[in-house]
Amino acid sequence: MMKAAKLPASLLTPLEKALKTVRSDATFTILSTVTRNVAQNPRDEKFRRLRLTNAKISAAITTVEGAMATLTLLGWVQDGEEFLVLPDSVQMTMNHVRSVEAAKEAFEKEAKEAMKRRVHAASNKSTNPETVRLREQLEADRRERASQGPVTQGSRAVTLNQGSNIMTAGELGINKPPSG
């Protein structure tokens, strides 16, 4: 999948600006599904009508900041208190779907990075005094070893005083006929 280039906020379309205000994965899932369904089935009326009293739609659309503004920018209009309707004059394209998908991916990436930062910050903040003491001792040991220089020394040849220490079997008395 192609990644969208990051544009300065001043170059973002109104739809992209509205999508940046949405902070819910469930909302992005609904927006993506609704947009894709309308783009793939432009004449099917069941995809051009959202019941706002539906619990799932209500939780993901009406209560989340930026969701209604996004749908309005996509062309949806309120029909009474209960429905959002996409007029026949509005055509949803795959460009709209890609915009929603790109915003969803950016939101997920940002959420993952925020989680990593929280985990990293929590792991660095050790409040256990024993753990703090052990970390300090490990760091002191590391500094001490570094100041002593390398642990290993280069090898050097050692001269033997008597030359080689090899004996033959005869010198050891092996394979000699018995004397006598």
Short mmCIF file of N, CA, C and O in Angstrom, two decimals, residues 13-140:
data_model
loop_
_atom_site.label_atom_id
_atom_site.label_comp_id
_atom_site.label_asym_id
_atom_site.label_seq_id
_atom_site.Cartn_x
_atom_site.Cartn_y
_atom_site.Cartn_z
N THR A 13 -6.67 19.45 2.51
CA THR A 13 -8.04 19.75 2.09
C THR A 13 -8.92 19.85 3.33
O THR A 13 -8.55 19.35 4.40
N PRO A 14 -10.09 20.46 3.21
CA PRO A 14 -10.99 20.52 4.38
C PRO A 14 -11.34 19.12 4.91
O PRO A 14 -11.44 18.92 6.12
N LEU A 15 -11.48 18.14 4.00
CA LEU A 15 -11.77 16.77 4.43
C LEU A 15 -10.61 16.21 5.26
O LEU A 15 -10.82 15.62 6.32
N GLU A 16 -9.38 16.41 4.80
CA GLU A 16 -8.22 15.91 5.54
C GLU A 16 -8.09 16.60 6.89
O GLU A 16 -7.72 15.97 7.88
N LYS A 17 -8.41 17.89 6.95
CA LYS A 17 -8.37 18.60 8.23
C LYS A 17 -9.41 18.04 9.19
O LYS A 17 -9.14 17.86 10.38
N ALA A 18 -10.61 17.76 8.68
CA ALA A 18 -11.67 17.20 9.53
C ALA A 18 -11.29 15.80 10.00
O ALA A 18 -11.52 15.44 11.16
N LEU A 19 -10.68 15.00 9.12
CA LEU A 19 -10.27 13.65 9.49
C LEU A 19 -9.19 13.67 10.57
O LEU A 19 -9.13 12.76 11.39
N LYS A 20 -8.34 14.69 10.58
CA LYS A 20 -7.30 14.79 11.60
C LYS A 20 -7.88 15.02 13.00
O LYS A 20 -7.23 14.69 13.99
N THR A 21 -9.09 15.55 13.07
CA THR A 21 -9.69 15.81 14.38
C THR A 21 -10.34 14.57 14.98
O THR A 21 -10.62 14.54 16.17
N VAL A 22 -10.57 13.54 14.15
CA VAL A 22 -11.19 12.30 14.64
C VAL A 22 -10.13 11.53 15.43
O VAL A 22 -9.04 11.29 14.96
N ARG A 23 -10.48 11.10 16.66
CA ARG A 23 -9.53 10.39 17.52
C ARG A 23 -10.12 9.08 18.01
O ARG A 23 -10.03 8.74 19.18
N SER A 24 -10.71 8.31 17.11
CA SER A 24 -11.30 7.03 17.52
C SER A 24 -11.15 6.01 16.41
O SER A 24 -11.53 6.26 15.26
N ASP A 25 -10.60 4.86 16.76
CA ASP A 25 -10.42 3.79 15.78
C ASP A 25 -11.76 3.27 15.28
O ASP A 25 -11.93 2.98 14.10
N ALA A 26 -12.74 3.16 16.18
CA ALA A 26 -14.07 2.68 15.79
C ALA A 26 -14.71 3.64 14.80
O ALA A 26 -15.37 3.22 13.84
N THR A 27 -14.51 4.93 14.99
CA THR A 27 -15.06 5.94 14.07
C THR A 27 -14.42 5.80 12.70
O THR A 27 -15.11 5.84 11.68
N PHE A 28 -13.11 5.63 12.67
CA PHE A 28 -12.43 5.45 11.38
C PHE A 28 -12.92 4.19 10.66
O PHE A 28 -13.08 4.18 9.45
N THR A 29 -13.17 3.14 11.42
CA THR A 29 -13.67 1.90 10.82
C THR A 29 -15.04 2.13 10.19
O THR A 29 -15.28 1.72 9.05
N ILE A 30 -15.93 2.81 10.89
CA ILE A 30 -17.27 3.10 10.34
C ILE A 30 -17.16 4.03 9.13
O ILE A 30 -17.79 3.78 8.10
N LEU A 31 -16.36 5.10 9.25
CA LEU A 31 -16.21 6.02 8.12
C LEU A 31 -15.66 5.30 6.89
O LEU A 31 -16.13 5.52 5.77
N SER A 32 -14.69 4.45 7.10
CA SER A 32 -14.09 3.70 6.00
C SER A 32 -15.10 2.77 5.35
O SER A 32 -15.23 2.72 4.12
N THR A 33 -15.86 2.05 6.16
CA THR A 33 -16.85 1.11 5.64
C THR A 33 -17.95 1.84 4.87
O THR A 33 -18.31 1.44 3.75
N VAL A 34 -18.47 2.90 5.46
CA VAL A 34 -19.55 3.67 4.82
C VAL A 34 -19.06 4.26 3.50
O VAL A 34 -19.74 4.16 2.46
N THR A 35 -17.90 4.86 3.52
CA THR A 35 -17.36 5.50 2.31
C THR A 35 -17.10 4.46 1.22
O THR A 35 -17.45 4.67 0.06
N ARG A 36 -16.51 3.35 1.59
CA ARG A 36 -16.22 2.29 0.61
C ARG A 36 -17.51 1.71 0.04
O ARG A 36 -17.62 1.50 -1.17
N ASN A 37 -18.50 1.45 0.88
CA ASN A 37 -19.76 0.90 0.40
C ASN A 37 -20.44 1.82 -0.61
O ASN A 37 -20.94 1.36 -1.64
N VAL A 38 -20.46 3.11 -0.32
CA VAL A 38 -21.10 4.06 -1.24
C VAL A 38 -20.29 4.18 -2.53
O VAL A 38 -20.86 4.22 -3.62
N ALA A 39 -18.96 4.17 -2.44
CA ALA A 39 -18.13 4.29 -3.65
C ALA A 39 -18.30 3.06 -4.54
O ALA A 39 -18.31 3.16 -5.76
N GLN A 40 -18.41 1.87 -3.93
CA GLN A 40 -18.53 0.64 -4.71
C GLN A 40 -19.95 0.38 -5.18
O GLN A 40 -20.15 -0.32 -6.17
N ASN A 41 -20.94 0.90 -4.49
CA ASN A 41 -22.35 0.69 -4.85
C ASN A 41 -23.07 2.04 -4.87
O ASN A 41 -23.91 2.31 -4.01
N PRO A 42 -22.78 2.90 -5.84
CA PRO A 42 -23.30 4.27 -5.82
C PRO A 42 -24.82 4.39 -5.92
O PRO A 42 -25.38 5.37 -5.47
N ARG A 43 -25.49 3.41 -6.48
CA ARG A 43 -26.95 3.52 -6.66
C ARG A 43 -27.75 2.74 -5.60
O ARG A 43 -28.97 2.78 -5.61
N ASP A 44 -27.07 2.04 -4.72
CA ASP A 44 -27.76 1.25 -3.71
C ASP A 44 -28.16 2.17 -2.55
O ASP A 44 -27.31 2.69 -1.82
N GLU A 45 -29.47 2.34 -2.36
CA GLU A 45 -29.99 3.28 -1.36
C GLU A 45 -29.66 2.86 0.08
O GLU A 45 -29.55 3.71 0.95
N LYS A 46 -29.48 1.56 0.33
CA LYS A 46 -29.23 1.14 1.71
C LYS A 46 -27.88 1.64 2.21
O LYS A 46 -27.67 1.78 3.42
N PHE A 47 -26.95 1.92 1.30
CA PHE A 47 -25.64 2.43 1.71
C PHE A 47 -25.62 3.96 1.79
O PHE A 47 -24.65 4.54 2.26
N ARG A 48 -26.67 4.61 1.33
CA ARG A 48 -26.72 6.07 1.29
C ARG A 48 -27.54 6.63 2.46
O ARG A 48 -27.91 7.79 2.45
N ARG A 49 -27.80 5.81 3.47
CA ARG A 49 -28.62 6.23 4.60
C ARG A 49 -28.03 5.63 5.89
O ARG A 49 -27.80 4.44 5.99
N LEU A 50 -27.79 6.49 6.87
CA LEU A 50 -27.27 6.05 8.17
C LEU A 50 -28.29 6.39 9.26
O LEU A 50 -28.73 7.53 9.37
N ARG A 51 -28.61 5.40 10.05
CA ARG A 51 -29.55 5.61 11.18
C ARG A 51 -28.71 6.02 12.40
O ARG A 51 -27.94 5.24 12.94
N LEU A 52 -28.87 7.25 12.81
CA LEU A 52 -28.09 7.79 13.92
C LEU A 52 -28.50 7.22 15.27
O LEU A 52 -27.74 7.32 16.25
N THR A 53 -29.69 6.59 15.34
CA THR A 53 -30.12 5.99 16.60
C THR A 53 -29.54 4.60 16.80
O THR A 53 -29.64 4.06 17.90
N ASN A 54 -28.90 4.05 15.78
CA ASN A 54 -28.22 2.77 15.91
C ASN A 54 -27.10 2.95 16.93
O ASN A 54 -26.33 3.90 16.87
N ALA A 55 -27.01 2.02 17.89
CA ALA A 55 -26.06 2.18 19.00
C ALA A 55 -24.62 2.29 18.51
O ALA A 55 -23.85 3.15 18.98
N LYS A 56 -24.23 1.45 17.58
CA LYS A 56 -22.85 1.45 17.08
C LYS A 56 -22.55 2.75 16.32
O LYS A 56 -21.49 3.36 16.51
N ILE A 57 -23.48 3.17 15.46
CA ILE A 57 -23.31 4.42 14.71
C ILE A 57 -23.30 5.61 15.66
O ILE A 57 -22.46 6.50 15.54
N SER A 58 -24.21 5.60 16.61
CA SER A 58 -24.29 6.70 17.56
C SER A 58 -22.99 6.84 18.35
O SER A 58 -22.47 7.95 18.52
N ALA A 59 -22.46 5.72 18.83
CA ALA A 59 -21.23 5.76 19.62
C ALA A 59 -20.04 6.21 18.80
O ALA A 59 -19.15 6.91 19.29
N ALA A 60 -20.00 5.84 17.52
CA ALA A 60 -18.83 6.15 16.69
C ALA A 60 -18.95 7.46 15.92
O ALA A 60 -17.94 8.03 15.53
N ILE A 61 -20.15 7.93 15.71
CA ILE A 61 -20.33 9.13 14.86
C ILE A 61 -20.81 10.34 15.66
O ILE A 61 -20.19 11.39 15.64
N THR A 62 -21.93 10.21 16.35
CA THR A 62 -22.53 11.39 16.98
C THR A 62 -21.77 11.87 18.20
O THR A 62 -21.82 13.05 18.53
N THR A 63 -21.04 10.98 18.88
CA THR A 63 -20.36 11.40 20.11
C THR A 63 -18.88 11.68 19.93
O THR A 63 -18.23 12.12 20.87
N VAL A 64 -18.35 11.44 18.74
CA VAL A 64 -16.91 11.63 18.51
C VAL A 64 -16.68 12.94 17.77
O VAL A 64 -17.28 13.18 16.71
N GLU A 65 -15.77 13.74 18.32
CA GLU A 65 -15.45 15.02 17.70
C GLU A 65 -14.89 14.82 16.29
O GLU A 65 -14.03 13.97 16.08
N GLY A 66 -15.40 15.57 15.35
CA GLY A 66 -14.90 15.54 13.98
C GLY A 66 -15.62 14.57 13.07
O GLY A 66 -15.52 14.67 11.85
N ALA A 67 -16.35 13.60 13.63
CA ALA A 67 -17.00 12.59 12.79
C ALA A 67 -18.15 13.20 11.98
O ALA A 67 -18.25 12.97 10.76
N MET A 68 -19.02 13.96 12.63
CA MET A 68 -20.14 14.58 11.90
C MET A 68 -19.63 15.60 10.89
O MET A 68 -20.14 15.69 9.78
N ALA A 69 -18.60 16.35 11.24
CA ALA A 69 -18.03 17.33 10.32
C ALA A 69 -17.45 16.62 9.09
O ALA A 69 -17.60 17.10 7.96
N THR A 70 -16.82 15.48 9.30
CA THR A 70 -16.26 14.70 8.19
C THR A 70 -17.37 14.22 7.27
O THR A 70 -17.26 14.35 6.04
N LEU A 71 -18.42 13.66 7.85
CA LEU A 71 -19.52 13.18 7.02
C LEU A 71 -20.19 14.34 6.27
O LEU A 71 -20.57 14.18 5.10
N THR A 72 -20.31 15.48 6.90
CA THR A 72 -20.89 16.65 6.23
C THR A 72 -20.01 17.07 5.05
O THR A 72 -20.52 17.38 3.97
N LEU A 73 -18.71 17.06 5.24
CA LEU A 73 -17.80 17.41 4.13
C LEU A 73 -17.85 16.37 3.01
O LEU A 73 -17.58 16.70 1.85
N LEU A 74 -18.17 15.14 3.34
CA LEU A 74 -18.32 14.10 2.31
C LEU A 74 -19.65 14.22 1.57
O LEU A 74 -19.87 13.54 0.58
N GLY A 75 -20.54 15.08 2.06
CA GLY A 75 -21.81 15.32 1.37
C GLY A 75 -23.04 14.81 2.07
O GLY A 75 -24.16 14.98 1.59
N TRP A 76 -22.89 14.20 3.22
CA TRP A 76 -24.03 13.67 3.97
C TRP A 76 -24.81 14.83 4.58
O TRP A 76 -24.23 15.82 5.03
N VAL A 77 -26.13 14.71 4.57
CA VAL A 77 -27.00 15.73 5.16
C VAL A 77 -27.92 15.06 6.17
O VAL A 77 -28.31 13.90 6.02
N GLN A 78 -28.28 15.82 7.21
CA GLN A 78 -29.15 15.28 8.25
C GLN A 78 -30.59 15.29 7.74
O GLN A 78 -31.07 16.29 7.20
N ASP A 79 -31.29 14.18 7.93
CA ASP A 79 -32.70 14.04 7.55
C ASP A 79 -33.47 13.79 8.84
O ASP A 79 -33.59 12.65 9.30
N GLY A 80 -33.93 14.86 9.45
CA GLY A 80 -34.59 14.74 10.74
C GLY A 80 -33.55 14.49 11.82
O GLY A 80 -32.38 14.77 11.66
N GLU A 81 -33.99 13.92 12.93
CA GLU A 81 -33.08 13.63 14.04
C GLU A 81 -32.48 12.24 13.93
O GLU A 81 -31.49 11.93 14.57
N GLU A 82 -33.10 11.39 13.09
CA GLU A 82 -32.75 9.98 13.11
C GLU A 82 -31.80 9.55 12.00
O GLU A 82 -31.09 8.56 12.16
N PHE A 83 -31.72 10.27 10.89
CA PHE A 83 -30.95 9.79 9.75
C PHE A 83 -29.95 10.81 9.21
O PHE A 83 -30.15 12.01 9.32
N LEU A 84 -28.88 10.25 8.62
CA LEU A 84 -27.98 11.00 7.75
C LEU A 84 -28.18 10.39 6.37
O LEU A 84 -28.18 9.16 6.23
N VAL A 85 -28.33 11.24 5.36
CA VAL A 85 -28.61 10.75 4.00
C VAL A 85 -27.59 11.36 3.06
O VAL A 85 -27.22 12.54 3.18
N LEU A 86 -27.13 10.56 2.11
CA LEU A 86 -26.25 11.05 1.06
C LEU A 86 -27.10 11.27 -0.18
O LEU A 86 -27.61 10.31 -0.76
N PRO A 87 -27.28 12.53 -0.60
CA PRO A 87 -28.13 12.80 -1.77
C PRO A 87 -27.60 12.12 -3.03
O PRO A 87 -26.40 11.86 -3.15
N ASP A 88 -28.50 11.85 -3.97
CA ASP A 88 -28.12 11.21 -5.23
C ASP A 88 -27.13 12.05 -6.02
O ASP A 88 -26.36 11.52 -6.82
N SER A 89 -27.16 13.36 -5.83
CA SER A 89 -26.26 14.24 -6.58
C SER A 89 -24.80 14.11 -6.13
O SER A 89 -23.90 14.54 -6.84
N VAL A 90 -24.57 13.52 -4.95
CA VAL A 90 -23.21 13.39 -4.42
C VAL A 90 -22.64 12.04 -4.84
O VAL A 90 -23.24 10.99 -4.60
N GLN A 91 -21.49 12.07 -5.48
CA GLN A 91 -20.81 10.85 -5.90
C GLN A 91 -19.58 10.62 -5.03
O GLN A 91 -18.72 11.49 -4.94
N MET A 92 -19.52 9.47 -4.41
CA MET A 92 -18.37 9.10 -3.58
C MET A 92 -17.39 8.36 -4.49
O MET A 92 -17.78 7.49 -5.25
N THR A 93 -16.11 8.72 -4.41
CA THR A 93 -15.11 8.07 -5.25
C THR A 93 -14.10 7.34 -4.38
O THR A 93 -14.09 7.48 -3.15
N MET A 94 -13.24 6.58 -5.03
CA MET A 94 -12.20 5.87 -4.29
C MET A 94 -11.18 6.86 -3.70
O MET A 94 -10.48 6.52 -2.75
N ASN A 95 -11.12 8.07 -4.24
CA ASN A 95 -10.25 9.09 -3.63
C ASN A 95 -10.72 9.41 -2.22
O ASN A 95 -9.91 9.62 -1.31
N HIS A 96 -12.04 9.45 -2.04
CA HIS A 96 -12.59 9.69 -0.70
C HIS A 96 -12.22 8.52 0.22
O HIS A 96 -11.83 8.73 1.38
N VAL A 97 -12.34 7.31 -0.30
CA VAL A 97 -12.00 6.12 0.49
C VAL A 97 -10.53 6.16 0.88
O VAL A 97 -10.18 5.90 2.04
N ARG A 98 -9.66 6.51 -0.07
CA ARG A 98 -8.23 6.57 0.22
C ARG A 98 -7.91 7.64 1.26
O ARG A 98 -7.03 7.45 2.11
N SER A 99 -8.61 8.76 1.21
CA SER A 99 -8.39 9.81 2.21
C SER A 99 -8.72 9.31 3.61
O SER A 99 -7.97 9.54 4.56
N VAL A 100 -9.85 8.62 3.73
CA VAL A 100 -10.26 8.08 5.03
C VAL A 100 -9.26 7.01 5.49
O VAL A 100 -8.84 7.00 6.65
N GLU A 101 -8.85 6.13 4.57
CA GLU A 101 -7.89 5.08 4.92
C GLU A 101 -6.55 5.67 5.34
O GLU A 101 -5.93 5.19 6.29
N ALA A 102 -6.09 6.68 4.63
CA ALA A 102 -4.81 7.31 4.98
C ALA A 102 -4.89 7.95 6.36
O ALA A 102 -3.95 7.85 7.17
N ALA A 103 -6.01 8.60 6.67
CA ALA A 103 -6.18 9.21 7.99
C ALA A 103 -6.23 8.13 9.07
O ALA A 103 -5.67 8.30 10.16
N LYS A 104 -6.87 7.01 8.77
CA LYS A 104 -6.95 5.91 9.73
C LYS A 104 -5.55 5.34 10.00
O LYS A 104 -5.19 5.10 11.15
N GLU A 105 -4.77 5.14 8.94
CA GLU A 105 -3.41 4.62 9.11
C GLU A 105 -2.55 5.59 9.92
O GLU A 105 -1.78 5.16 10.78
N ALA A 106 -2.68 6.88 9.64
CA ALA A 106 -1.90 7.88 10.38
C ALA A 106 -2.30 7.87 11.86
O ALA A 106 -1.44 7.96 12.74
N PHE A 107 -3.60 7.74 12.13
CA PHE A 107 -4.07 7.68 13.52
C PHE A 107 -3.53 6.45 14.23
O PHE A 107 -3.05 6.53 15.36
N GLU A 108 -3.57 5.29 13.56
CA GLU A 108 -3.06 4.05 14.16
C GLU A 108 -1.56 4.13 14.42
O GLU A 108 -1.08 3.70 15.46
N LYS A 109 -0.82 4.70 13.47
CA LYS A 109 0.63 4.85 13.64
C LYS A 109 0.93 5.76 14.82
O LYS A 109 1.80 5.46 15.65
N GLU A 110 0.21 6.85 14.91
CA GLU A 110 0.41 7.80 16.01
C GLU A 110 0.07 7.14 17.36
O GLU A 110 0.77 7.33 18.35
N ALA A 111 -0.99 6.32 17.38
CA ALA A 111 -1.38 5.64 18.62
C ALA A 111 -0.32 4.62 19.03
O ALA A 111 0.00 4.51 20.22
N LYS A 112 0.26 3.90 18.06
CA LYS A 112 1.32 2.94 18.37
C LYS A 112 2.55 3.64 18.92
O LYS A 112 3.17 3.18 19.88
N GLU A 113 2.93 4.75 18.29
CA GLU A 113 4.10 5.50 18.75
C GLU A 113 3.87 6.06 20.16
O GLU A 113 4.78 6.05 20.99
N ALA A 114 2.67 6.52 20.42
CA ALA A 114 2.35 7.04 21.76
C ALA A 114 2.43 5.92 22.79
O ALA A 114 2.94 6.13 23.90
N MET A 115 1.96 4.74 22.42
CA MET A 115 2.02 3.59 23.34
C MET A 115 3.48 3.22 23.61
O MET A 115 3.86 2.96 24.76
N LYS A 116 4.32 3.22 22.57
CA LYS A 116 5.74 2.91 22.74
C LYS A 116 6.39 3.92 23.68
O LYS A 116 7.19 3.55 24.54
N ARG A 117 6.05 5.20 23.50
CA ARG A 117 6.62 6.23 24.36
C ARG A 117 6.19 6.03 25.81
O ARG A 117 7.00 6.18 26.73
N ARG A 118 4.92 5.67 26.03
CA ARG A 118 4.44 5.45 27.40
C ARG A 118 5.13 4.24 28.04
O ARG A 118 5.53 4.29 29.19
N VAL A 119 5.27 3.17 27.27
CA VAL A 119 5.92 1.97 27.79
C VAL A 119 7.39 2.26 28.10
O VAL A 119 7.90 1.87 29.15
N HIS A 120 8.06 2.97 27.19
CA HIS A 120 9.47 3.30 27.40
C HIS A 120 9.62 4.19 28.63
O HIS A 120 10.53 3.98 29.44
N ALA A 121 8.74 5.18 28.77
CA ALA A 121 8.83 6.07 29.93
C ALA A 121 8.56 5.31 31.22
O ALA A 121 9.23 5.53 32.23
N ALA A 122 7.61 4.39 31.18
CA ALA A 122 7.29 3.61 32.38
C ALA A 122 8.44 2.68 32.74
O ALA A 122 8.72 2.47 33.92
N SER A 123 9.11 2.11 31.75
CA SER A 123 10.21 1.19 32.05
C SER A 123 11.43 1.94 32.57
O SER A 123 12.22 1.38 33.31
N ASN A 124 11.60 3.18 32.19
CA ASN A 124 12.73 3.98 32.67
C ASN A 124 12.51 4.51 34.08
O ASN A 124 13.46 4.84 34.76
N LYS A 125 11.29 4.61 34.49
CA LYS A 125 10.98 5.14 35.81
C LYS A 125 10.82 3.99 36.79
O LYS A 125 9.73 3.51 37.04
N SER A 126 11.91 3.55 37.31
CA SER A 126 11.84 2.47 38.29
C SER A 126 11.77 3.08 39.67
O SER A 126 12.69 3.77 40.11
N THR A 127 10.70 2.82 40.38
CA THR A 127 10.54 3.39 41.71
C THR A 127 11.00 2.43 42.79
O THR A 127 11.09 2.81 43.95
N ASN A 128 11.33 1.21 42.43
CA ASN A 128 11.81 0.23 43.38
C ASN A 128 13.25 0.60 43.75
O ASN A 128 14.14 0.62 42.92
N PRO A 129 13.52 0.89 45.03
CA PRO A 129 14.87 1.31 45.43
C PRO A 129 15.93 0.25 45.18
O PRO A 129 17.07 0.57 44.85
N GLU A 130 15.56 -1.02 45.31
CA GLU A 130 16.52 -2.11 45.06
C GLU A 130 16.94 -2.12 43.59
O GLU A 130 18.12 -2.29 43.27
N THR A 131 15.97 -1.92 42.68
CA THR A 131 16.28 -1.88 41.25
C THR A 131 17.17 -0.69 40.93
O THR A 131 18.12 -0.81 40.16
N VAL A 132 16.87 0.46 41.53
CA VAL A 132 17.69 1.65 41.32
C VAL A 132 19.11 1.40 41.79
O VAL A 132 20.08 1.74 41.11
N ARG A 133 19.26 0.80 42.99
CA ARG A 133 20.59 0.51 43.53
C ARG A 133 21.35 -0.45 42.62
O ARG A 133 22.54 -0.24 42.35
N LEU A 134 20.68 -1.49 42.12
CA LEU A 134 21.33 -2.45 41.22
C LEU A 134 21.77 -1.79 39.92
O LEU A 134 22.87 -2.06 39.41
N ARG A 135 20.92 -0.94 39.38
CA ARG A 135 21.30 -0.23 38.14
C ARG A 135 22.52 0.66 38.36
O ARG A 135 23.41 0.74 37.52
N GLU A 136 22.54 1.34 39.49
CA GLU A 136 23.69 2.20 39.80
C GLU A 136 24.96 1.36 39.96
O GLU A 136 26.03 1.75 39.50
N GLN A 137 24.85 0.20 40.62
CA GLN A 137 26.00 -0.68 40.80
C GLN A 137 26.49 -1.22 39.45
O GLN A 137 27.69 -1.29 39.21
N LEU A 138 25.55 -1.60 38.57
CA LEU A 138 25.93 -2.07 37.24
C LEU A 138 26.67 -0.99 36.46
O LEU A 138 27.68 -1.25 35.79
N GLU A 139 26.19 0.24 36.57
CA GLU A 139 26.84 1.34 35.86
C GLU A 139 28.23 1.60 36.44
O GLU A 139 29.19 1.85 35.71
N ALA A 140 28.39 1.53 37.77
CA ALA A 140 29.70 1.72 38.40
C ALA A 140 30.66 0.61 37.97
O ALA A 140 31.84 0.89 37.66
#
